[in-house]
XYZ file of C-alpha atoms in Angstrom:
660
model
C -26.048 14.700 -6.228
C -28.275 17.106 -4.338
C -26.796 20.400 -3.181
C -27.885 22.733 -0.378
C -26.295 25.060 2.169
C -25.884 25.144 5.940
C -25.129 28.228 8.028
C -22.263 27.861 10.494
C -22.241 31.419 11.797
C -24.026 34.574 10.709
C -22.614 35.356 7.268
C -20.776 32.045 6.939
C -22.509 29.421 4.820
C -21.096 26.199 3.413
C -22.213 23.858 0.646
C -23.668 20.448 1.499
C -23.706 17.682 -1.114
C -25.836 14.594 -0.638
C -25.614 11.207 -2.332
C -26.283 7.584 -1.486
C -22.668 6.371 -1.599
C -19.525 8.459 -1.507
C -16.265 6.873 -2.652
C -13.169 8.652 -1.332
C -10.194 8.116 -3.628
C -9.724 8.028 -7.379
C -7.260 5.163 -7.683
C -7.864 1.690 -9.082
C -9.942 0.575 -6.080
C -12.193 3.624 -5.782
C -12.964 3.943 -9.486
C -13.876 0.277 -9.804
C -16.111 0.473 -6.734
C -18.013 3.444 -8.177
C -18.439 1.644 -11.506
C -19.656 -1.523 -9.818
C -22.128 0.409 -7.677
C -23.534 2.194 -10.721
C -23.844 -1.074 -12.650
C -25.720 -2.637 -9.708
C -28.273 0.167 -9.556
C -26.718 2.586 -7.021
C -26.540 5.421 -9.536
C -26.465 8.143 -6.873
C -22.739 7.666 -6.305
C -19.916 10.193 -6.380
C -16.131 10.127 -6.127
C -14.202 12.476 -3.859
C -10.491 13.059 -4.388
C -7.682 15.496 -3.735
C -6.107 14.887 -7.146
C -7.592 12.498 -9.710
C -4.130 11.486 -10.910
C -2.153 12.026 -7.734
C -2.359 8.636 -6.046
C -0.279 5.480 -6.008
C -2.306 3.652 -8.656
C -1.615 6.307 -11.264
C 1.849 7.422 -10.232
C 3.669 4.322 -8.961
C 4.864 1.021 -10.352
C 7.855 -1.181 -11.051
C 9.605 -2.882 -13.937
C 6.704 -5.243 -14.558
C 3.881 -4.319 -12.204
C 2.183 -7.566 -11.252
C -1.483 -8.480 -10.952
C -2.211 -11.708 -9.029
C -5.104 -14.028 -9.818
C -6.025 -17.685 -10.290
C -4.161 -19.458 -13.094
C -6.163 -19.565 -16.333
C -4.000 -21.114 -19.020
C -2.663 -24.455 -20.200
C -2.689 -27.422 -17.829
C -1.724 -25.447 -14.708
C -3.750 -27.004 -11.893
C -5.269 -24.463 -9.516
C -8.300 -23.864 -7.303
C -9.734 -21.070 -5.135
C -8.759 -22.919 -1.966
C -5.172 -23.369 -3.191
C -4.867 -19.676 -3.971
C -6.454 -18.849 -0.613
C -3.659 -20.818 1.064
C -1.029 -18.838 -0.853
C -2.535 -15.677 0.660
C -3.385 -17.082 4.106
C -0.185 -19.009 4.755
C 1.841 -15.790 4.785
C 0.411 -15.278 8.268
C -1.863 -12.888 10.188
C -4.615 -12.975 7.561
C -8.164 -14.214 8.038
C -8.909 -17.354 6.066
C -12.331 -16.240 4.881
C -10.857 -13.018 3.499
C -8.164 -15.030 1.711
C -10.859 -17.286 0.222
C -12.923 -14.299 -0.935
C -9.901 -12.623 -2.544
C -9.212 -15.871 -4.359
C -12.819 -16.466 -5.469
C -13.279 -12.954 -6.791
C -9.870 -12.741 -8.479
C -11.081 -13.897 -11.903
C -14.296 -11.820 -12.068
C -12.229 -8.809 -10.977
C -9.515 -9.550 -13.537
C -11.926 -10.023 -16.433
C -13.690 -6.802 -15.472
C -10.372 -5.016 -16.047
C -9.865 -6.854 -19.326
C -13.339 -5.725 -20.382
C -12.440 -2.160 -19.451
C -9.491 -2.336 -21.823
C -6.453 -2.899 -19.591
C -3.920 -4.397 -22.059
C -2.994 -7.647 -20.319
C -1.086 -9.801 -22.854
C -2.529 -13.040 -24.210
C -1.246 -15.657 -26.651
C -2.614 -16.772 -30.026
C -5.206 -18.963 -28.297
C -6.414 -16.082 -26.163
C -4.833 -17.447 -22.973
C -3.611 -14.945 -20.395
C -0.270 -16.638 -19.823
C 1.040 -16.272 -16.283
C 4.403 -16.268 -14.548
C 5.544 -16.937 -10.994
C 5.891 -14.043 -8.605
C 7.242 -14.076 -5.036
C 5.409 -16.402 -2.614
C 3.575 -17.924 -5.601
C 3.557 -21.730 -6.075
C 1.734 -21.447 -9.410
C 2.017 -19.178 -12.442
C -0.737 -16.821 -11.303
C 0.932 -13.504 -12.012
C 0.292 -11.335 -15.038
C 1.246 -7.793 -15.998
C 0.524 -5.052 -18.484
C 4.033 -3.676 -17.950
C 5.354 -0.923 -15.662
C 2.068 0.987 -15.869
C -0.417 -1.784 -15.006
C -2.203 0.180 -12.287
C -2.090 3.389 -14.350
C -3.896 1.567 -17.153
C -6.446 0.419 -14.569
C -7.056 4.040 -13.591
C -7.185 5.356 -17.157
C -9.597 2.718 -18.472
C -11.899 3.014 -15.452
C -11.865 6.806 -15.678
C -13.113 6.626 -19.252
C -16.046 4.474 -18.152
C -16.733 6.730 -15.158
C -17.052 9.696 -17.507
C -19.262 7.752 -19.917
C -21.656 6.958 -17.082
C -21.662 10.513 -15.816
C -20.482 9.607 -12.320
C -19.260 12.856 -10.742
C -15.619 13.146 -9.667
C -15.185 16.015 -7.222
C -11.527 17.055 -7.142
C -9.528 19.311 -4.878
C -11.031 18.044 -1.606
C -9.041 17.300 1.546
C -10.954 15.058 3.965
C -10.493 16.286 7.522
C -13.253 14.574 9.511
C -15.676 11.661 9.284
C -19.045 12.428 10.881
C -21.005 9.820 12.860
C -24.556 9.701 14.172
C -25.818 6.809 16.303
C -22.592 4.873 15.737
C -22.773 4.940 11.958
C -21.024 7.231 9.537
C -23.240 9.849 7.917
C -20.868 12.261 6.237
C -17.541 13.970 5.686
C -16.216 17.420 6.474
C -13.645 18.496 3.914
C -11.752 21.501 2.659
C -12.247 22.724 -0.901
C -8.677 23.558 -1.791
C -9.523 26.347 -4.259
C -11.860 28.134 -1.822
C -9.619 28.413 1.229
C -9.581 32.206 1.092
C -13.328 32.568 1.511
C -15.045 33.416 4.783
C -15.816 29.750 5.373
C -12.140 28.738 4.898
C -13.166 26.331 2.135
C -15.143 24.034 4.445
C -17.529 21.737 2.599
C -19.908 18.973 3.761
C -20.905 15.642 2.222
C -23.864 13.635 3.480
C -24.049 9.989 2.436
C -25.678 6.722 3.402
C -22.418 4.835 2.827
C -18.803 5.977 2.608
C -16.081 3.889 0.979
C -12.487 4.793 1.790
C -10.148 3.921 -1.093
C -7.335 6.284 -0.162
C -4.269 4.034 -0.373
C -1.377 3.926 2.048
C 0.073 6.667 4.273
C 3.196 7.253 2.204
C 4.146 10.433 4.046
C 4.855 8.507 7.260
C 8.492 7.858 6.326
C 11.348 10.083 5.206
C 12.348 7.593 2.480
C 9.178 6.625 0.657
C 8.371 5.427 -2.850
C 4.775 6.648 -2.624
C 3.815 9.754 -4.600
C 4.925 12.814 -2.640
C 2.212 14.098 -0.324
C 0.127 10.923 -0.021
C -1.323 10.674 3.485
C -4.463 8.497 3.136
C -7.314 8.646 5.710
C -6.162 6.502 8.606
C -6.208 9.453 11.008
C -9.817 10.571 10.407
C -10.984 6.931 10.437
C -9.272 6.224 13.770
C -10.780 9.405 15.212
C -14.207 8.179 14.098
C -13.765 4.924 16.010
C -12.482 2.555 13.334
C -9.868 0.055 14.470
C -6.694 -0.850 12.615
C -4.862 -4.146 12.288
C -1.421 -5.372 11.194
C -0.069 -1.818 10.885
C 3.403 -3.089 11.689
C 3.485 -5.328 8.628
C 4.969 -2.866 6.156
C 7.190 -3.585 3.173
C 10.477 -1.861 2.374
C 12.474 -2.115 -0.826
C 15.098 -0.488 -3.001
C 13.686 2.390 -5.052
C 14.896 5.479 -6.855
C 14.489 8.715 -4.935
C 14.405 11.556 -7.478
C 11.680 9.818 -9.456
C 9.940 7.539 -6.975
C 9.860 4.104 -8.572
C 10.357 0.528 -7.342
C 13.569 -1.082 -8.600
C 12.482 -4.710 -8.677
C 12.455 -7.392 -11.358
C 14.550 -6.739 -14.445
C 16.130 -3.624 -12.924
C 18.073 -6.072 -10.714
C 18.138 -9.143 -12.944
C 20.240 -7.318 -15.554
C 22.950 -7.058 -12.848
C 23.675 -3.331 -12.448
C 26.639 -2.208 -10.377
C 26.130 -0.563 -6.982
C 28.326 2.181 -5.576
C 28.188 4.918 -2.944
C 29.654 8.391 -2.814
C 30.539 10.617 0.123
C 29.821 14.333 0.344
C 33.465 14.892 -0.654
C 32.949 12.808 -3.777
C 34.951 9.684 -2.955
C 33.355 6.567 -4.433
C 33.382 2.960 -3.241
C 32.129 -0.434 -4.351
C 30.451 -1.136 -1.022
C 28.721 -4.407 -1.964
C 32.104 -6.022 -2.552
C 32.861 -5.335 1.117
C 29.868 -7.412 2.204
C 29.826 -10.419 -0.132
C 32.632 -12.962 0.203
C 33.109 -13.344 -3.554
C 31.938 -11.874 -6.846
C 29.632 -14.742 -7.946
C 27.744 -14.519 -4.623
C 27.440 -10.758 -5.001
C 26.144 -11.015 -8.575
C 23.712 -13.781 -7.645
C 22.443 -11.695 -4.695
C 21.802 -8.739 -6.996
C 20.006 -10.962 -9.495
C 17.813 -12.581 -6.838
C 16.942 -9.107 -5.514
C 14.742 -8.833 -8.628
C 12.635 -11.838 -7.630
C 12.990 -11.361 -3.903
C 11.918 -7.782 -3.535
C 11.132 -6.132 -1.108
C 13.465 -6.667 1.854
C 12.829 -9.984 3.560
C 13.849 -10.961 7.067
C 14.229 -14.583 5.938
C 16.718 -13.613 3.205
C 18.991 -11.367 5.241
C 21.215 -14.189 6.515
C 23.532 -16.486 4.617
C 24.604 -13.858 2.072
C 21.036 -13.772 0.736
C 19.545 -11.140 -1.515
C 18.430 -8.924 1.369
C 22.054 -8.383 2.341
C 21.917 -5.905 -0.568
C 19.240 -3.893 1.284
C 21.239 -4.049 4.520
C 24.357 -2.771 2.768
C 22.466 0.059 1.048
C 20.889 1.010 4.384
C 24.279 1.109 6.139
C 25.782 3.338 3.468
C 22.878 5.775 3.780
C 23.202 5.744 7.575
C 26.875 6.660 7.135
C 25.806 9.757 5.206
C 26.768 8.464 1.779
C 24.600 8.687 -1.357
C 23.953 5.303 -3.007
C 23.550 4.646 -6.729
C 22.688 1.982 -9.264
C 24.919 2.052 -12.332
C 23.441 0.474 -15.458
C 26.517 1.232 -17.581
C 28.865 -1.065 -15.666
C 28.745 -4.684 -14.539
C 29.406 -5.630 -10.905
C 33.115 -6.035 -10.181
C 35.494 -6.774 -7.360
C 39.091 -5.546 -7.160
C 38.862 -4.412 -10.784
C 37.707 -7.855 -11.954
C 34.315 -7.829 -13.787
C 31.798 -10.531 -13.041
C 31.842 -13.768 -15.036
C 28.234 -14.514 -15.993
C 29.056 -18.219 -16.203
C 29.931 -18.203 -12.492
C 26.438 -17.096 -11.413
C 23.972 -19.495 -9.831
C 22.176 -21.604 -12.481
C 18.882 -19.729 -11.921
C 20.490 -16.424 -12.885
C 22.666 -17.779 -15.677
C 19.784 -19.694 -17.307
C 17.367 -16.771 -16.972
C 19.689 -14.363 -18.759
C 20.560 -16.884 -21.471
C 16.944 -17.929 -22.143
C 15.898 -14.270 -22.189
C 18.577 -13.417 -24.736
C 20.044 -10.960 -22.248
C 23.683 -11.558 -23.132
C 24.554 -7.970 -24.041
C 27.669 -6.251 -22.700
C 26.156 -3.795 -20.215
C 23.216 -3.863 -17.778
C 21.648 -0.996 -19.743
C 21.737 -2.978 -22.985
C 20.336 -6.059 -21.239
C 17.536 -3.942 -19.769
C 16.768 -2.398 -23.161
C 16.558 -5.883 -24.651
C 14.341 -7.445 -21.988
C 12.163 -4.561 -20.849
C 12.492 -1.303 -22.845
C 9.403 0.103 -21.094
C 11.326 0.058 -17.818
C 13.769 2.543 -19.371
C 11.048 4.611 -21.025
C 9.284 5.293 -17.710
C 12.462 7.029 -16.479
C 12.924 8.886 -19.753
C 9.344 10.186 -19.452
C 10.314 11.619 -16.071
C 13.481 13.319 -17.283
C 15.981 10.695 -16.109
C 18.564 9.013 -18.352
C 19.594 5.573 -17.100
C 22.932 6.031 -18.829
C 23.655 8.113 -15.705
C 23.928 6.722 -12.156
C 20.532 6.464 -10.434
C 20.306 7.504 -6.778
C 18.484 4.968 -4.592
C 17.429 4.174 -1.023
C 15.575 1.472 0.877
C 12.087 2.987 0.921
C 8.691 2.468 2.539
C 6.767 0.742 -0.236
C 3.534 -0.798 1.048
C 1.561 -1.496 4.213
C -0.098 -4.906 4.432
C -2.164 -3.666 7.369
C -4.770 -0.946 7.583
C -8.280 -0.427 8.898
C -9.899 -3.566 10.271
C -12.670 -4.778 7.965
C -15.016 -7.756 7.948
C -15.656 -10.051 4.998
C -17.618 -7.361 3.142
C -14.894 -4.768 3.848
C -16.963 -2.842 6.397
C -14.946 -1.254 9.205
C -15.907 -1.233 12.876
C -17.984 1.865 12.070
C -21.285 0.954 10.410
C -21.634 2.050 6.771
C -17.931 2.953 6.593
C -16.024 0.660 4.229
C -12.343 0.412 3.330
C -10.821 -1.116 0.198
C -7.382 -1.217 -1.375
C -4.315 -0.512 0.723
C -6.194 1.412 3.409
C -7.952 -1.875 4.292
C -6.056 -4.172 6.654
C -6.650 -7.381 4.760
C -3.160 -8.831 4.242
C -0.752 -9.878 6.959
C 2.928 -10.738 7.175
C 3.668 -11.558 3.548
C 1.699 -12.053 0.380
C 2.354 -12.950 -3.240
C 3.515 -10.067 -5.405
C 0.556 -8.439 -7.119
C -1.966 -9.586 -4.507
C -2.515 -5.960 -3.464
C -3.834 -5.017 -6.920
C -6.145 -8.018 -6.848
C -7.325 -7.067 -3.362
C -8.173 -3.550 -4.517
C -10.479 -4.911 -7.212
C -12.002 -7.688 -5.109
C -12.779 -5.260 -2.298
C -14.393 -2.846 -4.757
C -16.596 -5.585 -6.173
C -17.534 -7.043 -2.780
C -18.473 -3.672 -1.251
C -20.598 -2.743 -4.263
C -22.470 -6.040 -4.104
C -23.116 -5.652 -0.388
C -24.270 -2.041 -0.580
C -26.531 -2.753 -3.553
C -28.071 -5.772 -1.808
C -28.590 -4.350 1.673
C -28.379 -0.598 1.969
C -31.564 1.379 1.653
C -31.433 5.164 1.594
C -32.206 6.423 5.096
C -30.789 9.932 4.672
C -32.942 12.695 6.048
C -32.692 16.084 7.709
C -32.168 14.501 11.117
C -28.437 14.418 10.376
C -28.157 18.114 9.511
C -27.539 19.199 13.084
C -24.822 16.569 13.499
C -23.174 17.628 10.251
C -23.442 21.291 11.174
C -21.871 20.665 14.576
C -18.929 18.830 12.967
C -18.394 21.622 10.434
C -18.467 24.287 13.167
C -15.818 22.335 15.060
C -13.626 22.166 11.932
C -14.079 25.911 11.416
C -12.914 26.665 14.957
C -9.939 24.319 14.699
C -8.939 25.726 11.314
C -8.899 29.202 12.811
C -6.726 27.879 15.631
C -4.322 26.375 13.075
C -3.911 29.799 11.498
C -2.905 31.152 14.914
C -0.789 28.171 16.007
C 2.925 28.567 16.691
C 3.605 24.886 15.919
C 4.643 24.507 12.276
C 2.920 21.646 10.453
C 6.132 21.119 8.464
C 8.064 20.582 11.680
C 5.472 18.135 13.016
C 5.540 16.143 9.783
C 9.344 16.077 9.871
C 9.244 14.714 13.447
C 6.822 11.985 12.345
C 8.913 10.930 9.344
C 12.216 10.871 11.199
C 10.716 8.919 14.097
C 9.181 6.315 11.799
C 12.316 5.887 9.681
C 14.553 5.605 12.755
C 12.408 3.227 14.815
C 9.843 1.562 12.555
C 11.655 0.869 9.302
C 13.127 -2.433 8.215
C 15.302 -2.507 11.380
C 13.430 -2.301 14.695
C 15.228 -2.148 18.011
C 12.769 -2.797 20.888
C 14.101 0.042 23.067
C 13.920 2.491 20.144
C 10.359 1.433 19.318
C 9.249 1.872 22.926
C 10.834 5.315 23.183
C 9.408 6.326 19.799
C 5.905 5.303 20.897
C 6.213 7.401 24.046
C 7.331 10.391 21.982
C 4.543 9.773 19.445
C 1.861 9.741 22.134
C 3.263 12.990 23.511
C 3.141 14.514 20.035
C -0.508 13.471 19.597
C -1.352 15.081 22.941
C 0.573 18.219 21.984
C -1.283 18.395 18.671
C -4.584 18.384 20.547
C -3.473 21.303 22.697
C -1.560 23.203 20.026
C -2.754 22.204 16.580
C -0.268 21.895 13.697
C 0.004 25.426 12.382
C -0.758 26.803 8.944
C 1.313 29.861 8.015
C -1.502 30.987 5.721
C -4.832 29.669 4.449
C -3.246 27.792 1.555
C -1.495 25.582 4.137
C -4.675 24.537 5.966
C -5.083 21.241 4.062
C -1.471 20.286 4.844
C -1.934 21.169 8.527
C -5.027 18.956 8.750
C -3.230 16.123 6.957
C -0.330 16.409 9.394
C -2.727 16.223 12.333
C -4.009 12.942 10.916
C -0.471 11.668 10.289
C 0.471 12.332 13.919
C -2.296 10.000 15.100
C -1.535 7.495 12.342
C 2.142 7.181 13.231
C 1.253 6.694 16.888
C -1.099 3.861 15.864
C 1.671 2.238 13.788
C 4.124 2.443 16.672
C 1.540 1.133 19.151
C 1.023 -1.883 16.921
C 4.763 -2.529 16.473
C 5.488 -2.080 20.181
C 2.657 -4.431 21.194
C 3.918 -7.115 18.805
C 7.500 -6.879 20.091
C 6.463 -6.720 23.764
C 4.551 -9.977 23.471
C 7.655 -11.680 22.133
C 7.300 -11.134 18.393
C 10.382 -11.518 16.250
C 11.697 -10.742 12.780
C 9.410 -11.553 9.898
C 8.031 -10.188 6.666
C 10.001 -7.100 5.653
C 11.651 -6.137 8.944
C 14.187 -7.349 11.509
C 13.645 -7.049 15.249
C 17.101 -6.335 16.667
C 18.127 -8.681 19.478
C 19.446 -6.151 21.962
C 20.214 -8.919 24.500
C 22.276 -10.898 21.952
C 20.759 -14.194 23.073
C 22.500 -17.432 22.164
C 19.682 -18.458 19.851
C 19.479 -15.137 18.005
C 19.699 -14.998 14.232
C 22.756 -13.471 12.611
C 23.120 -11.268 9.560
C 26.642 -12.007 8.437
C 28.801 -10.490 5.748
C 32.412 -10.459 4.664
C 32.851 -7.597 7.162
C 31.704 -9.843 10.008
C 28.441 -9.980 11.942
C 26.306 -7.002 10.912
C 23.451 -7.634 13.317
C 21.843 -10.080 15.686
C 18.104 -10.368 15.438
C 15.242 -12.034 17.231
C 13.791 -14.938 15.267
C 10.122 -15.139 14.412
C 7.836 -17.373 16.439
C 5.683 -19.243 13.935
C 2.734 -19.270 16.343
C 2.530 -15.468 16.016
C 1.296 -15.902 12.444
C -2.051 -17.092 13.815
C -2.601 -13.717 15.514
C -3.176 -10.112 14.499
C -2.450 -7.008 16.561
C -5.427 -4.640 16.712
C -5.254 -0.933 17.549
C -8.613 0.445 18.686
C -9.649 3.865 17.413
C -8.079 7.041 18.703
C -7.558 5.469 22.160
C -4.721 3.451 20.565
C -5.391 0.555 22.932
C -3.939 -2.676 21.576
C -5.218 -6.228 21.669
C -4.574 -9.515 19.912
C -7.103 -11.471 17.889
C -6.858 -14.968 16.429
C -7.095 -15.331 12.671
C -10.057 -17.221 11.304
C -9.208 -20.367 9.299
C -9.925 -20.882 5.624
C -13.558 -22.016 5.540
C -14.683 -25.426 4.355
C -17.119 -24.265 1.714
C -19.521 -27.141 1.128
C -22.383 -25.019 -0.178
C -25.197 -26.800 -2.045
C -26.333 -25.122 -5.255
C -30.096 -25.392 -4.723
C -29.870 -23.936 -1.220
C -27.522 -21.174 -2.366
C -29.864 -20.307 -5.221
C -32.862 -20.062 -2.900
C -31.047 -17.752 -0.493
C -29.799 -15.633 -3.390
C -33.311 -15.383 -4.925
C -34.689 -14.154 -1.598
C -32.000 -11.463 -1.387
C -30.594 -12.908 1.845
C -27.016 -13.615 0.768
C -25.622 -10.884 3.009
C -28.306 -10.819 5.677
C -26.051 -12.157 8.439
C -23.494 -9.371 7.887
C -25.861 -6.490 8.668
C -24.491 -4.354 11.465
C -21.229 -6.246 11.905
């Protein structure tokens, strides 16, 4: 990287770093993209991050974190088009993007294998798969609870070997455009906030790749690493559009140590209980399920059928567990998983032989016939216990839980080479709005690697270095603006902590797994008012060390308004319950769906209209105007080798994407 300085005011200079491609984010997606770029000849690449090990890839996981790809063992029949349908048929996803994520799944997977990610294989060398949710084949694989952490660690080693710079301690506050294309970033150097320039730093790049994950800080109950905000706000301000923001996932997770409680955590059949502030304890699930075998089977299926699913909330399905947990929390009670006791009802422990055959056979074939859930978990998946032990938690003790924000299937709108609506600005991983209503488990990890590979190929094939001094005035102007606004934040009377608290409470109340139309509409109105207020009176920083948090909160305010605009637009046009949320039927129509329990009708909800799966809700830039676009179908790829080879030899494979 080249380094120079720019003067903002007399006596106030800031550093300017220049490179061809700047990757923002040091998770599995960003690291792979930087490696791919370097391997393809774009050696002037750098990685920008707040904390190299602070993101979701390194810090989050589940019992058996899944990676989704084409089947590659035994006689399992599969094809790229079949896998594309498994992605596309979930709804609100473009067919060409589904096809690309299928085609690239094996090259991306074997790249990770080559890096050293310890995916298990049998004596023949076959990477044996298993079925995950929404998966008609055995496409899933896993390296255990730390799959994505291994992806980060192995890629980091290669990054260091290649000498690719990782610049840590940077908070991105603004994307800079010139002539409708991105040219740089204004950031804050977190260890230089007390200098005259308030830590402001500039980056000038031909291409910028956002790999910043999901906005975990949007919700009060979140399983994301604490503090993760992503870059939706700065991207929207720069003119990027977002899509499918309403299609979030929610699931049961532990709250002290943020970790998803899917798979074997549920399949070993732990007991659930809640406790009031006074200490009284109750077996609340027994109040919702009509009998003990149904309750045990619902807990078991929660392992497969995680996160919360609108389609599994009725008929005493597994998502009744989520509904019951949510109600207990709403009543002010703390909720726990207990791995030392089996589920019971009226003092009677569960009879494993009375479970549904799927549960009974799974436990028997797995050898999980031990006396307690803890012992069954230790037998089937000891690593799932070790991850808690490493974080100071003993699963012999009750584990506090909640239904948490876990993933967003939407994000910034990208084309088939993952370029946003802003030229030269790309988005990969969770910040990219590739997936729609539902997707197979593990498809997000695959998407992160496919997007990284696709962007690197496109940049290497098409992007020449057009950086020059003509952008310096634009960069300087942006930095001066950030300097002025940072000074205003230091004088502001509006606490950034209070603003963030407003955002999180509003999102949890109106935009969680239960969405009442009137609440969503009111929340959107309040969110738009908050965004306007934040423009007049910026989120305040009590001292210079709080400036990065104040800027992040400013971005979160805009982000949560975009989420609510998307959700409100979908509901207003008649959209119903789907994916991982229920739209409450406030009119209690005769054809409404019913969530029933032994306590009676818990809720009436609006049913999904299948035709809505062929559409996506788009939110345009900082204007937050909404529109609807039709999804593109899965392409009929009848390419001829000789013609493809000729186009590839001439370097024209991506020529029709330029400028889109």
